[in-house]
């Protein structure tokens, strides 16, 4: 149970771990090459933001089981590489929330009133009242890009200054934002309406260079931009140009694309820029909180197996809850069935759950559905930890929806898969404790166990079709175990699911497709 702690994490972290039986090694500053050499001897690694835990480092960590981040941001850790290697990544998302929010508010106020510039000018022996004319924040519009914990804390504080708050966050429901007196708007409308823009999103492929020439052109003349989140979200060269042109009147930055910042960074040469060296979370209270929190989480994991703060293993934790396992089995079966029925190039998946019991398990059910789907569609091993990563790499556009209730079923899982020209849907439930059933396919209500070999076809609703299909099954010496029938009387079409004993040859499926009246035909093997 040996642990390596880097980056000068508060000593209380190591003390707590040592007191609970861990063998702790602390190296405050470590080079990439040195880390590569020694990481193979450790089961756990704890870092702040300085150490870059790359895929290369992770591959060298042959005994690593956990990477702990004493703080919220995990973009210095290659989560996908960790996930592929079965390594849990754990962070402490709430430990520095208040410190980061307070620093952001200080940056907004400093930019609006040019306090650092006035201070520096006075220390140079000047008294220039007119030079440092500021603006009032009351009545101005603040745009918050990313409405997580820090973004919400910033909103409440700046609302106290009389600012109108708008935001962009695709994961937050309108009702939730409205409760916080925040208006959710599309990204481009945020840029167009805001007097001040503050960024509180993580750095990923969709947010890299989010603030660049194209988006800067949308903004108001004289906008103020704040970034205490992650470097790389702002294109620094484009921002410098916008400041020099007067488009941006001020910028306050705590993070940069390259840290430490090179002295030749053009932003540092501009008087309108307020810069701090990535210290938004650097308060005594915050550093103590995150150090104690990450240590306590690791100790609890050792003691009880509870994975608190695990950013890539929530599915593993939730899967242990009594009563959930049958629904996870169902979700996997639904995903696997849909993978064999839907168009090959369908890439948008929507997972819908309904029912009070399922509400808290939407994430793990989605992971199970993805696992079932991807196990069929690709050769790579998929599990609940890496399912979301694998789906993203496969180009799947994923949506998750929860509906409070369904009129026909206490708890229901539905999965939709579509492309530009076609869409398929499948739904299922659990009867009792573990009786897994598929209960709907597209517009048809059916009921059958998702087991074995199942022939599913659509046909014109007319006499003789079932007889002709079952005759073909007889010719291929296949016994019918179960038949589920449904029809759409308005459209005069029907759907049949036939569970058979034995293997189904491809030529049989071709013969069924050629039966008069039969349309879409799929073989599903579970």
Short mmCIF file of C-alpha atoms in Angstrom, two decimals:
data_model
loop_
_atom_site.label_atom_id
_atom_site.label_comp_id
_atom_site.label_asym_id
_atom_site.label_seq_id
_atom_site.Cartn_x
_atom_site.Cartn_y
_atom_site.Cartn_z
CA UNK A 1 0.00 0.00 0.00
CA UNK A 2 2.76 2.42 -0.98
CA UNK A 3 1.87 5.97 -2.00
CA UNK A 4 3.87 8.61 -3.86
CA UNK A 5 2.93 12.24 -3.14
CA UNK A 6 4.27 15.01 -5.37
CA UNK A 7 3.75 18.75 -5.94
CA UNK A 8 4.05 19.79 -2.31
CA UNK A 9 0.62 18.58 -1.24
CA UNK A 10 -0.09 19.79 2.31
CA UNK A 11 1.74 17.53 4.84
CA UNK A 12 -1.52 16.55 6.52
CA UNK A 13 -2.23 14.28 3.53
CA UNK A 14 0.83 12.12 4.15
CA UNK A 15 0.27 12.16 7.90
CA UNK A 16 -3.27 10.81 7.59
CA UNK A 17 -2.19 8.09 5.18
CA UNK A 18 0.77 7.04 7.36
CA UNK A 19 -1.48 6.82 10.41
CA UNK A 20 -3.71 4.43 8.49
CA UNK A 21 -1.05 1.96 7.42
CA UNK A 22 0.15 3.40 4.12
CA UNK A 23 3.84 3.59 3.23
CA UNK A 24 4.22 7.20 2.09
CA UNK A 25 6.98 8.72 -0.06
CA UNK A 26 6.88 12.49 -0.61
CA UNK A 27 8.82 14.13 -3.45
CA UNK A 28 7.60 17.75 -3.76
CA UNK A 29 9.28 18.36 -7.14
CA UNK A 30 9.90 15.53 -9.59
CA UNK A 31 10.88 15.50 -13.25
CA UNK A 32 9.06 13.51 -15.88
CA UNK A 33 12.03 11.21 -16.40
CA UNK A 34 12.47 10.54 -12.70
CA UNK A 35 8.75 9.85 -12.30
CA UNK A 36 8.87 7.37 -15.19
CA UNK A 37 11.71 5.52 -13.48
CA UNK A 38 10.11 5.14 -10.06
CA UNK A 39 6.34 5.09 -10.64
CA UNK A 40 6.32 1.34 -11.26
CA UNK A 41 7.03 0.81 -7.57
CA UNK A 42 3.90 2.58 -6.33
CA UNK A 43 0.23 1.59 -6.11
CA UNK A 44 -1.07 5.13 -5.59
CA UNK A 45 0.00 8.56 -6.83
CA UNK A 46 -1.21 11.86 -5.38
CA UNK A 47 -0.60 15.11 -7.27
CA UNK A 48 -1.73 18.71 -7.49
CA UNK A 49 -1.58 20.49 -10.84
CA UNK A 50 2.16 20.62 -11.56
CA UNK A 51 2.79 16.93 -12.25
CA UNK A 52 1.56 15.87 -15.69
CA UNK A 53 0.35 12.29 -15.42
CA UNK A 54 0.54 11.43 -19.11
CA UNK A 55 -0.24 8.17 -20.88
CA UNK A 56 3.50 7.51 -20.94
CA UNK A 57 3.74 7.87 -17.16
CA UNK A 58 0.68 5.68 -16.70
CA UNK A 59 2.12 2.92 -18.90
CA UNK A 60 5.21 2.92 -16.67
CA UNK A 61 3.02 2.63 -13.57
CA UNK A 62 2.58 -1.12 -13.85
CA UNK A 63 1.35 -1.40 -10.26
CA UNK A 64 -0.76 1.76 -10.15
CA UNK A 65 -4.31 1.32 -8.91
CA UNK A 66 -5.24 4.91 -8.09
CA UNK A 67 -4.26 8.46 -9.04
CA UNK A 68 -5.45 11.07 -6.57
CA UNK A 69 -5.75 14.76 -7.46
CA UNK A 70 -5.64 17.11 -4.47
CA UNK A 71 -7.96 19.58 -6.14
CA UNK A 72 -10.77 19.68 -8.66
CA UNK A 73 -9.24 19.91 -12.13
CA UNK A 74 -7.96 16.67 -13.62
CA UNK A 75 -6.80 17.83 -17.04
CA UNK A 76 -3.17 17.22 -15.99
CA UNK A 77 -4.10 13.52 -15.79
CA UNK A 78 -4.75 11.41 -18.88
CA UNK A 79 -8.03 9.95 -17.64
CA UNK A 80 -8.59 7.89 -20.78
CA UNK A 81 -5.18 6.22 -20.41
CA UNK A 82 -5.85 5.61 -16.71
CA UNK A 83 -9.26 4.15 -17.49
CA UNK A 84 -7.85 1.84 -20.13
CA UNK A 85 -5.40 0.52 -17.58
CA UNK A 86 -8.07 0.04 -14.92
CA UNK A 87 -6.68 2.84 -12.74
CA UNK A 88 -9.14 4.89 -10.71
CA UNK A 89 -8.74 8.67 -10.91
CA UNK A 90 -9.99 10.43 -7.80
CA UNK A 91 -10.30 14.16 -7.17
CA UNK A 92 -11.60 16.52 -4.48
CA UNK A 93 -14.07 18.69 -6.36
CA UNK A 94 -15.43 20.73 -3.48
CA UNK A 95 -12.28 21.48 -1.54
CA UNK A 96 -11.24 24.63 -3.38
CA UNK A 97 -14.63 25.83 -4.62
CA UNK A 98 -14.92 28.86 -2.35
CA UNK A 99 -11.31 29.95 -2.85
CA UNK A 100 -11.60 29.75 -6.64
CA UNK A 101 -14.93 31.58 -6.64
CA UNK A 102 -13.63 34.36 -4.40
CA UNK A 103 -10.54 34.79 -6.59
CA UNK A 104 -12.75 35.03 -9.68
CA UNK A 105 -14.87 37.73 -8.07
CA UNK A 106 -11.73 39.62 -7.07
CA UNK A 107 -10.54 39.45 -10.67
CA UNK A 108 -13.87 40.79 -11.96
CA UNK A 109 -13.75 43.72 -9.53
CA UNK A 110 -10.08 44.40 -10.25
CA UNK A 111 -10.67 44.41 -14.00
CA UNK A 112 -13.71 46.67 -13.73
CA UNK A 113 -11.93 49.22 -11.51
CA UNK A 114 -8.34 48.70 -12.77
CA UNK A 115 -7.07 48.38 -9.19
CA UNK A 116 -3.72 46.61 -9.89
CA UNK A 117 -2.82 49.11 -12.61
CA UNK A 118 -3.65 52.07 -10.37
CA UNK A 119 -1.60 50.56 -7.56
CA UNK A 120 1.44 50.07 -9.79
CA UNK A 121 1.11 53.59 -11.17
CA UNK A 122 0.96 55.13 -7.71
CA UNK A 123 4.02 53.18 -6.61
CA UNK A 124 5.82 54.74 -9.56
CA UNK A 125 5.15 58.15 -8.02
CA UNK A 126 2.11 59.15 -10.09
CA UNK A 127 -1.38 60.40 -9.21
CA UNK A 128 -3.51 59.79 -12.32
CA UNK A 129 -7.17 59.83 -11.34
CA UNK A 130 -8.50 60.25 -14.88
CA UNK A 131 -6.33 57.49 -16.34
CA UNK A 132 -8.00 54.76 -14.29
CA UNK A 133 -11.67 55.48 -14.90
CA UNK A 134 -13.60 52.29 -14.16
CA UNK A 135 -17.11 50.94 -14.68
CA UNK A 136 -19.91 49.99 -12.30
CA UNK A 137 -20.99 46.35 -12.25
CA UNK A 138 -24.57 47.01 -11.16
CA UNK A 139 -26.91 46.42 -14.08
CA UNK A 140 -24.19 44.83 -16.21
CA UNK A 141 -24.56 41.31 -17.61
CA UNK A 142 -22.22 38.55 -16.44
CA UNK A 143 -21.90 35.44 -18.61
CA UNK A 144 -20.74 32.28 -16.84
CA UNK A 145 -19.38 29.62 -19.19
CA UNK A 146 -19.74 26.43 -17.15
CA UNK A 147 -22.26 26.35 -14.34
CA UNK A 148 -20.57 23.91 -11.99
CA UNK A 149 -19.94 24.48 -8.30
CA UNK A 150 -17.50 27.34 -8.81
CA UNK A 151 -19.61 28.98 -11.49
CA UNK A 152 -22.67 28.87 -9.24
CA UNK A 153 -20.76 30.40 -6.32
CA UNK A 154 -19.51 33.20 -8.57
CA UNK A 155 -23.07 33.82 -9.77
CA UNK A 156 -24.49 34.22 -6.28
CA UNK A 157 -21.73 36.62 -5.25
CA UNK A 158 -21.93 38.79 -8.35
CA UNK A 159 -25.72 38.88 -8.16
CA UNK A 160 -25.17 40.60 -4.82
CA UNK A 161 -23.38 43.33 -6.78
CA UNK A 162 -26.49 43.78 -8.90
CA UNK A 163 -25.24 41.97 -11.99
CA UNK A 164 -27.61 40.12 -14.33
CA UNK A 165 -26.40 36.55 -14.74
CA UNK A 166 -26.61 34.45 -17.89
CA UNK A 167 -24.82 31.18 -18.53
CA UNK A 168 -23.98 28.41 -20.95
CA UNK A 169 -23.83 24.82 -19.74
CA UNK A 170 -25.31 22.02 -21.88
CA UNK A 171 -25.57 19.70 -18.87
CA UNK A 172 -27.69 21.96 -16.67
CA UNK A 173 -31.53 21.92 -16.94
CA UNK A 174 -33.28 25.24 -17.49
CA UNK A 175 -35.33 24.77 -14.32
CA UNK A 176 -32.21 24.36 -12.19
CA UNK A 177 -30.60 27.51 -13.58
CA UNK A 178 -33.83 29.46 -13.23
CA UNK A 179 -33.94 28.54 -9.54
CA UNK A 180 -30.53 30.24 -9.23
CA UNK A 181 -31.79 33.34 -11.08
CA UNK A 182 -29.56 32.49 -14.02
CA UNK A 183 -30.77 32.52 -17.63
CA UNK A 184 -29.39 29.67 -19.72
CA UNK A 185 -28.63 30.70 -23.29
CA UNK A 186 -26.83 29.23 -26.30
CA UNK A 187 -23.11 29.92 -26.36
CA UNK A 188 -23.23 32.53 -29.12
CA UNK A 189 -25.94 34.49 -27.30
CA UNK A 190 -23.80 34.56 -24.17
CA UNK A 191 -20.97 36.06 -26.16
CA UNK A 192 -23.23 38.63 -27.78
CA UNK A 193 -25.00 39.82 -24.62
CA UNK A 194 -22.31 39.81 -21.94
CA UNK A 195 -20.44 42.78 -20.52
CA UNK A 196 -18.23 40.42 -18.52
CA UNK A 197 -17.46 36.80 -19.41
CA UNK A 198 -16.01 34.38 -16.86
CA UNK A 199 -14.95 30.85 -17.76
CA UNK A 200 -15.54 27.88 -15.47
CA UNK A 201 -15.35 24.86 -17.77
CA UNK A 202 -12.78 22.10 -18.05
CA UNK A 203 -10.28 21.91 -20.89
CA UNK A 204 -11.17 19.35 -23.54
CA UNK A 205 -11.37 19.17 -27.31
CA UNK A 206 -14.66 21.07 -27.39
CA UNK A 207 -13.43 23.91 -25.17
CA UNK A 208 -9.87 24.32 -26.45
CA UNK A 209 -9.60 27.77 -28.08
CA UNK A 210 -13.24 28.40 -27.18
CA UNK A 211 -12.36 32.08 -26.93
CA UNK A 212 -10.67 32.87 -30.24
CA UNK A 213 -11.05 35.35 -33.09
CA UNK A 214 -14.39 33.97 -34.27
CA UNK A 215 -16.03 34.13 -30.85
CA UNK A 216 -14.32 37.38 -29.90
CA UNK A 217 -15.88 38.99 -32.97
CA UNK A 218 -19.33 38.14 -31.57
CA UNK A 219 -18.72 40.00 -28.32
CA UNK A 220 -19.64 43.52 -27.30
CA UNK A 221 -17.13 46.30 -27.79
CA UNK A 222 -15.27 46.73 -24.49
CA UNK A 223 -16.11 43.30 -23.03
CA UNK A 224 -14.15 42.08 -19.99
CA UNK A 225 -12.89 38.48 -20.01
CA UNK A 226 -11.97 36.46 -16.91
CA UNK A 227 -10.35 33.01 -16.87
CA UNK A 228 -9.60 31.27 -13.58
CA UNK A 229 -10.42 27.81 -14.97
CA UNK A 230 -7.91 26.29 -17.38
CA UNK A 231 -5.31 27.59 -19.80
CA UNK A 232 -5.89 26.67 -23.43
CA UNK A 233 -9.57 27.62 -23.38
CA UNK A 234 -8.52 31.07 -24.59
CA UNK A 235 -6.40 31.55 -27.69
CA UNK A 236 -3.88 33.92 -26.14
CA UNK A 237 -2.67 35.43 -29.41
CA UNK A 238 -6.23 36.22 -30.52
CA UNK A 239 -7.03 37.70 -27.11
CA UNK A 240 -3.96 39.95 -27.28
CA UNK A 241 -5.05 41.20 -30.70
CA UNK A 242 -8.58 41.87 -29.41
CA UNK A 243 -7.22 43.87 -26.47
CA UNK A 244 -4.94 45.93 -28.68
CA UNK A 245 -7.84 46.71 -31.03
CA UNK A 246 -10.07 47.79 -28.13
CA UNK A 247 -12.60 44.99 -28.65
CA UNK A 248 -11.70 43.65 -25.19
CA UNK A 249 -11.25 46.40 -22.62
CA UNK A 250 -9.69 44.20 -19.94
CA UNK A 251 -8.74 40.62 -19.19
CA UNK A 252 -7.96 38.98 -15.86
CA UNK A 253 -6.20 35.64 -16.16
CA UNK A 254 -5.09 33.14 -13.54
CA UNK A 255 -4.30 30.34 -16.00
CA UNK A 256 -2.31 30.12 -19.21
CA UNK A 257 -1.71 27.69 -22.04
CA UNK A 258 1.93 27.21 -21.01
CA UNK A 259 2.76 27.34 -17.31
CA UNK A 260 4.99 28.84 -16.03
CA UNK A 261 4.30 31.63 -18.52
CA UNK A 262 7.12 32.66 -20.84
CA UNK A 263 8.25 36.23 -20.32
CA UNK A 264 7.64 36.95 -24.01
CA UNK A 265 3.92 36.13 -23.77
CA UNK A 266 2.26 39.13 -25.47
CA UNK A 267 -0.49 39.29 -22.85
CA UNK A 268 1.99 40.17 -20.12
CA UNK A 269 3.05 43.25 -22.05
CA UNK A 270 -0.48 44.71 -22.12
CA UNK A 271 -1.52 47.11 -19.36
CA UNK A 272 -5.16 46.00 -19.70
CA UNK A 273 -4.26 42.46 -18.55
CA UNK A 274 -4.31 41.42 -14.90
CA UNK A 275 -2.33 38.21 -14.38
CA UNK A 276 -1.89 35.89 -11.41
CA UNK A 277 0.22 32.70 -11.40
CA UNK A 278 -2.52 30.02 -11.15
CA UNK A 279 -3.36 30.85 -7.54
CA UNK A 280 -7.17 30.81 -7.56
CA UNK A 281 -7.21 27.76 -5.30
CA UNK A 282 -4.06 28.75 -3.41
CA UNK A 283 -5.39 29.65 -0.01
CA UNK A 284 -4.30 28.05 3.21
CA UNK A 285 -7.81 26.80 3.80
CA UNK A 286 -8.22 25.30 0.33
CA UNK A 287 -4.89 23.49 0.30
CA UNK A 288 -5.55 21.99 3.72
CA UNK A 289 -9.06 20.96 2.70
CA UNK A 290 -8.04 19.16 -0.50
CA UNK A 291 -5.06 17.44 1.14
CA UNK A 292 -7.18 16.11 4.00
CA UNK A 293 -10.04 15.24 1.66
CA UNK A 294 -7.97 13.16 -0.78
CA UNK A 295 -6.30 11.31 2.10
CA UNK A 296 -9.65 10.60 3.78
CA UNK A 297 -11.09 9.33 0.48
CA UNK A 298 -8.20 6.91 -0.01
CA UNK A 299 -8.43 5.67 3.58
CA UNK A 300 -12.19 5.13 3.16
CA UNK A 301 -11.58 3.21 -0.06
CA UNK A 302 -9.15 0.95 1.78
CA UNK A 303 -11.55 0.49 4.69
CA UNK A 304 -14.88 -0.02 2.92
CA UNK A 305 -14.29 -0.03 -0.82
CA UNK A 306 -16.31 3.18 -1.21
CA UNK A 307 -15.15 5.24 -4.20
CA UNK A 308 -15.84 8.84 -3.25
CA UNK A 309 -14.65 11.41 -5.76
CA UNK A 310 -13.73 8.82 -8.40
CA UNK A 311 -14.14 10.64 -11.70
CA UNK A 312 -13.95 7.53 -13.87
CA UNK A 313 -15.52 4.86 -11.70
CA UNK A 314 -18.93 6.08 -10.55
CA UNK A 315 -20.49 3.16 -12.37
CA UNK A 316 -18.49 0.69 -10.30
CA UNK A 317 -19.68 2.31 -7.09
CA UNK A 318 -23.35 2.44 -8.06
CA UNK A 319 -23.39 -1.11 -9.35
CA UNK A 320 -23.07 -2.37 -5.78
CA UNK A 321 -26.45 -0.97 -4.70
CA UNK A 322 -29.07 -3.70 -4.04
CA UNK A 323 -31.70 -4.03 -6.76
CA UNK A 324 -29.66 -2.33 -9.46
CA UNK A 325 -27.98 -5.40 -10.93
CA UNK A 326 -31.05 -6.65 -12.80
CA UNK A 327 -31.46 -3.25 -14.45
CA UNK A 328 -27.79 -3.23 -15.43
CA UNK A 329 -28.26 -6.64 -17.02
CA UNK A 330 -31.34 -5.29 -18.80
CA UNK A 331 -29.48 -2.21 -20.04
CA UNK A 332 -26.65 -4.35 -21.40
CA UNK A 333 -29.14 -6.62 -23.17
CA UNK A 334 -30.99 -3.64 -24.65
CA UNK A 335 -27.73 -2.13 -25.88
CA UNK A 336 -26.60 -5.42 -27.41
CA UNK A 337 -29.98 -5.98 -29.07
CA UNK A 338 -30.07 -2.49 -30.53
CA UNK A 339 -26.53 -2.87 -31.84
CA UNK A 340 -27.70 -5.81 -33.94
CA UNK A 341 -30.87 -4.08 -35.16
CA UNK A 342 -29.91 -0.48 -35.84
CA UNK A 343 -28.22 0.89 -38.97
CA UNK A 344 -24.48 0.27 -38.95
CA UNK A 345 -23.55 3.95 -39.11
CA UNK A 346 -26.09 5.24 -36.59
CA UNK A 347 -24.12 7.41 -34.20
CA UNK A 348 -26.56 9.25 -31.93
CA UNK A 349 -27.69 7.34 -28.85
CA UNK A 350 -30.27 8.51 -26.33
CA UNK A 351 -30.72 6.58 -23.09
CA UNK A 352 -34.00 7.32 -21.32
CA UNK A 353 -34.88 6.08 -17.84
CA UNK A 354 -38.16 6.57 -16.02
CA UNK A 355 -39.29 5.65 -12.53
CA UNK A 356 -38.30 6.91 -9.10
CA UNK A 357 -35.95 4.00 -8.36
CA UNK A 358 -33.93 4.48 -11.56
CA UNK A 359 -33.48 8.24 -11.20
CA UNK A 360 -30.30 8.00 -9.13
CA UNK A 361 -28.78 5.33 -11.40
CA UNK A 362 -29.07 7.02 -14.79
CA UNK A 363 -25.29 7.25 -15.22
CA UNK A 364 -24.50 3.61 -14.47
CA UNK A 365 -27.45 2.39 -16.56
CA UNK A 366 -26.13 4.41 -19.48
CA UNK A 367 -22.69 2.88 -18.96
CA UNK A 368 -24.25 -0.60 -19.02
CA UNK A 369 -26.18 0.19 -22.21
CA UNK A 370 -23.01 1.45 -23.86
CA UNK A 371 -21.13 -1.66 -22.76
CA UNK A 372 -23.75 -3.93 -24.30
CA UNK A 373 -23.80 -1.91 -27.51
CA UNK A 374 -20.02 -1.58 -27.88
CA UNK A 375 -19.35 -5.23 -27.04
CA UNK A 376 -21.25 -6.05 -30.23
CA UNK A 377 -20.04 -3.20 -32.43
CA UNK A 378 -16.31 -3.30 -31.70
CA UNK A 379 -13.61 -5.74 -30.66
CA UNK A 380 -12.11 -3.71 -27.79
CA UNK A 381 -12.97 -4.70 -24.23
CA UNK A 382 -15.58 -2.38 -22.76
CA UNK A 383 -16.47 -2.05 -19.08
CA UNK A 384 -18.45 0.32 -16.89
CA UNK A 385 -15.35 2.44 -16.26
CA UNK A 386 -14.31 2.99 -19.87
CA UNK A 387 -17.71 2.81 -21.61
CA UNK A 388 -18.10 6.57 -21.99
CA UNK A 389 -14.55 6.95 -23.27
CA UNK A 390 -15.01 4.11 -25.77
CA UNK A 391 -18.30 5.60 -26.96
CA UNK A 392 -16.68 8.97 -27.55
CA UNK A 393 -13.81 7.37 -29.48
CA UNK A 394 -16.37 5.50 -31.57
CA UNK A 395 -18.02 8.78 -32.54
CA UNK A 396 -21.23 8.19 -30.60
CA UNK A 397 -23.16 11.33 -29.71
CA UNK A 398 -24.73 10.50 -26.37
CA UNK A 399 -27.75 11.97 -24.60
CA UNK A 400 -29.16 10.92 -21.24
CA UNK A 401 -32.74 11.68 -20.26
CA UNK A 402 -34.78 11.00 -17.13
CA UNK A 403 -38.58 11.04 -17.04
CA UNK A 404 -40.25 10.93 -13.66
CA UNK A 405 -42.82 8.30 -14.59
CA UNK A 406 -44.18 6.16 -17.39
CA UNK A 407 -47.91 5.42 -17.53
CA UNK A 408 -47.39 1.71 -18.23
CA UNK A 409 -44.31 0.69 -16.21
CA UNK A 410 -43.00 1.51 -12.74
CA UNK A 411 -39.44 1.56 -14.06
CA UNK A 412 -38.48 1.61 -17.72
CA UNK A 413 -35.27 1.87 -19.75
CA UNK A 414 -35.44 2.97 -23.38
CA UNK A 415 -32.56 3.33 -25.82
CA UNK A 416 -32.78 5.14 -29.14
CA UNK A 417 -30.18 4.99 -31.89
CA UNK A 418 -30.33 7.08 -35.02
CA UNK A 419 -28.56 8.66 -37.94
CA UNK A 420 -29.75 11.23 -40.46
CA UNK A 421 -32.11 8.82 -42.20
CA UNK A 422 -33.16 6.14 -39.70
CA UNK A 423 -34.01 5.62 -36.05
CA UNK A 424 -34.59 2.52 -33.89
CA UNK A 425 -35.82 2.29 -30.31
CA UNK A 426 -35.95 -0.52 -27.78
CA UNK A 427 -37.30 -0.56 -24.23
CA UNK A 428 -37.36 -2.93 -21.31
CA UNK A 429 -38.16 -3.38 -17.66
CA UNK A 430 -37.66 -5.78 -14.76
CA UNK A 431 -40.59 -7.69 -13.27
CA UNK A 432 -40.14 -8.67 -9.63
CA UNK A 433 -36.52 -8.75 -8.55
CA UNK A 434 -34.81 -10.15 -11.62
CA UNK A 435 -37.20 -11.01 -14.47
CA UNK A 436 -35.67 -9.02 -17.32
CA UNK A 437 -37.97 -8.31 -20.27
CA UNK A 438 -37.91 -6.40 -23.54
CA UNK A 439 -41.33 -4.72 -23.74
CA UNK A 440 -41.16 -2.44 -26.78
CA UNK A 441 -39.39 -2.12 -30.11
CA UNK A 442 -40.00 1.05 -32.11
CA UNK A 443 -43.77 1.66 -32.03
CA UNK A 444 -44.58 -1.97 -31.20
CA UNK A 445 -45.44 -3.26 -27.72
CA UNK A 446 -44.03 -6.74 -27.23
CA UNK A 447 -42.76 -8.84 -24.36
CA UNK A 448 -40.00 -11.45 -24.40
CA UNK A 449 -36.85 -12.47 -22.54
CA UNK A 450 -33.66 -11.12 -24.11
CA UNK A 451 -31.95 -14.50 -24.30
CA UNK A 452 -30.61 -16.81 -26.99
CA UNK A 453 -31.16 -16.35 -30.72
CA UNK A 454 -34.03 -14.05 -31.65
CA UNK A 455 -35.33 -13.38 -35.15
CA UNK A 456 -37.04 -9.99 -35.30
CA UNK A 457 -38.85 -8.84 -38.43
CA UNK A 458 -41.40 -6.29 -39.59
CA UNK A 459 -44.07 -7.23 -42.09
CA UNK A 460 -47.29 -6.15 -43.74
CA UNK A 461 -50.17 -7.05 -41.43
CA UNK A 462 -51.84 -9.76 -43.51
CA UNK A 463 -52.61 -13.48 -43.17
CA UNK A 464 -49.98 -16.09 -43.93
CA UNK A 465 -46.75 -14.28 -43.08
CA UNK A 466 -46.13 -16.05 -39.76
CA UNK A 467 -47.03 -19.40 -41.29
CA UNK A 468 -44.53 -18.89 -44.10
CA UNK A 469 -41.76 -17.86 -41.70
CA UNK A 470 -42.34 -20.75 -39.30
CA UNK A 471 -42.34 -23.13 -42.27
CA UNK A 472 -38.83 -21.92 -43.09
CA UNK A 473 -37.78 -22.52 -39.48
CA UNK A 474 -39.10 -26.07 -39.75
CA UNK A 475 -37.12 -26.62 -42.94
CA UNK A 476 -33.97 -25.56 -41.08
CA UNK A 477 -34.83 -27.89 -38.20
CA UNK A 478 -35.22 -25.05 -35.69
CA UNK A 479 -37.59 -25.27 -32.75
CA UNK A 480 -39.61 -22.19 -31.78
CA UNK A 481 -39.21 -21.44 -28.07
CA UNK A 482 -41.33 -18.29 -27.95
CA UNK A 483 -43.17 -15.91 -30.28
CA UNK A 484 -44.04 -12.30 -29.45
CA UNK A 485 -46.41 -10.46 -31.79
CA UNK A 486 -47.47 -6.84 -32.09
CA UNK A 487 -49.09 -4.70 -34.74
CA UNK A 488 -49.74 -1.10 -35.68
CA UNK A 489 -53.34 -1.18 -36.84
CA UNK A 490 -53.25 2.34 -38.25
CA UNK A 491 -50.27 1.66 -40.50
CA UNK A 492 -51.25 -1.97 -41.22
CA UNK A 493 -47.82 -3.25 -40.22
CA UNK A 494 -46.73 -5.80 -37.64
CA UNK A 495 -43.63 -6.93 -35.83
CA UNK A 496 -42.71 -10.44 -34.72
CA UNK A 497 -39.94 -11.65 -32.43
CA UNK A 498 -39.25 -15.39 -32.56
CA UNK A 499 -36.92 -16.96 -30.01
CA UNK A 500 -35.49 -20.18 -31.43
CA UNK A 501 -33.47 -23.10 -30.09
CA UNK A 502 -30.22 -23.64 -31.96
CA UNK A 503 -27.99 -21.64 -34.26
CA UNK A 504 -29.44 -19.55 -37.06
CA UNK A 505 -27.60 -19.60 -40.38
CA UNK A 506 -27.31 -16.41 -42.49
CA UNK A 507 -29.10 -18.07 -45.39
CA UNK A 508 -32.22 -18.51 -43.24
CA UNK A 509 -32.34 -14.77 -42.56
CA UNK A 510 -32.05 -14.14 -46.31
CA UNK A 511 -34.93 -16.54 -46.95
CA UNK A 512 -37.11 -14.80 -44.34
CA UNK A 513 -36.38 -11.43 -45.96
CA UNK A 514 -37.68 -12.84 -49.24
CA UNK A 515 -41.03 -13.92 -47.74
CA UNK A 516 -43.86 -11.94 -49.30
CA UNK A 517 -44.79 -9.09 -46.94
CA UNK A 518 -41.64 -9.22 -44.79
CA UNK A 519 -39.61 -6.01 -44.59
CA UNK A 520 -36.82 -5.39 -42.07
CA UNK A 521 -35.33 -8.60 -40.63
CA UNK A 522 -32.67 -8.88 -37.92
CA UNK A 523 -31.01 -11.75 -36.11
CA UNK A 524 -30.15 -10.92 -32.50
CA UNK A 525 -27.88 -13.25 -30.54
CA UNK A 526 -27.65 -12.73 -26.79
#
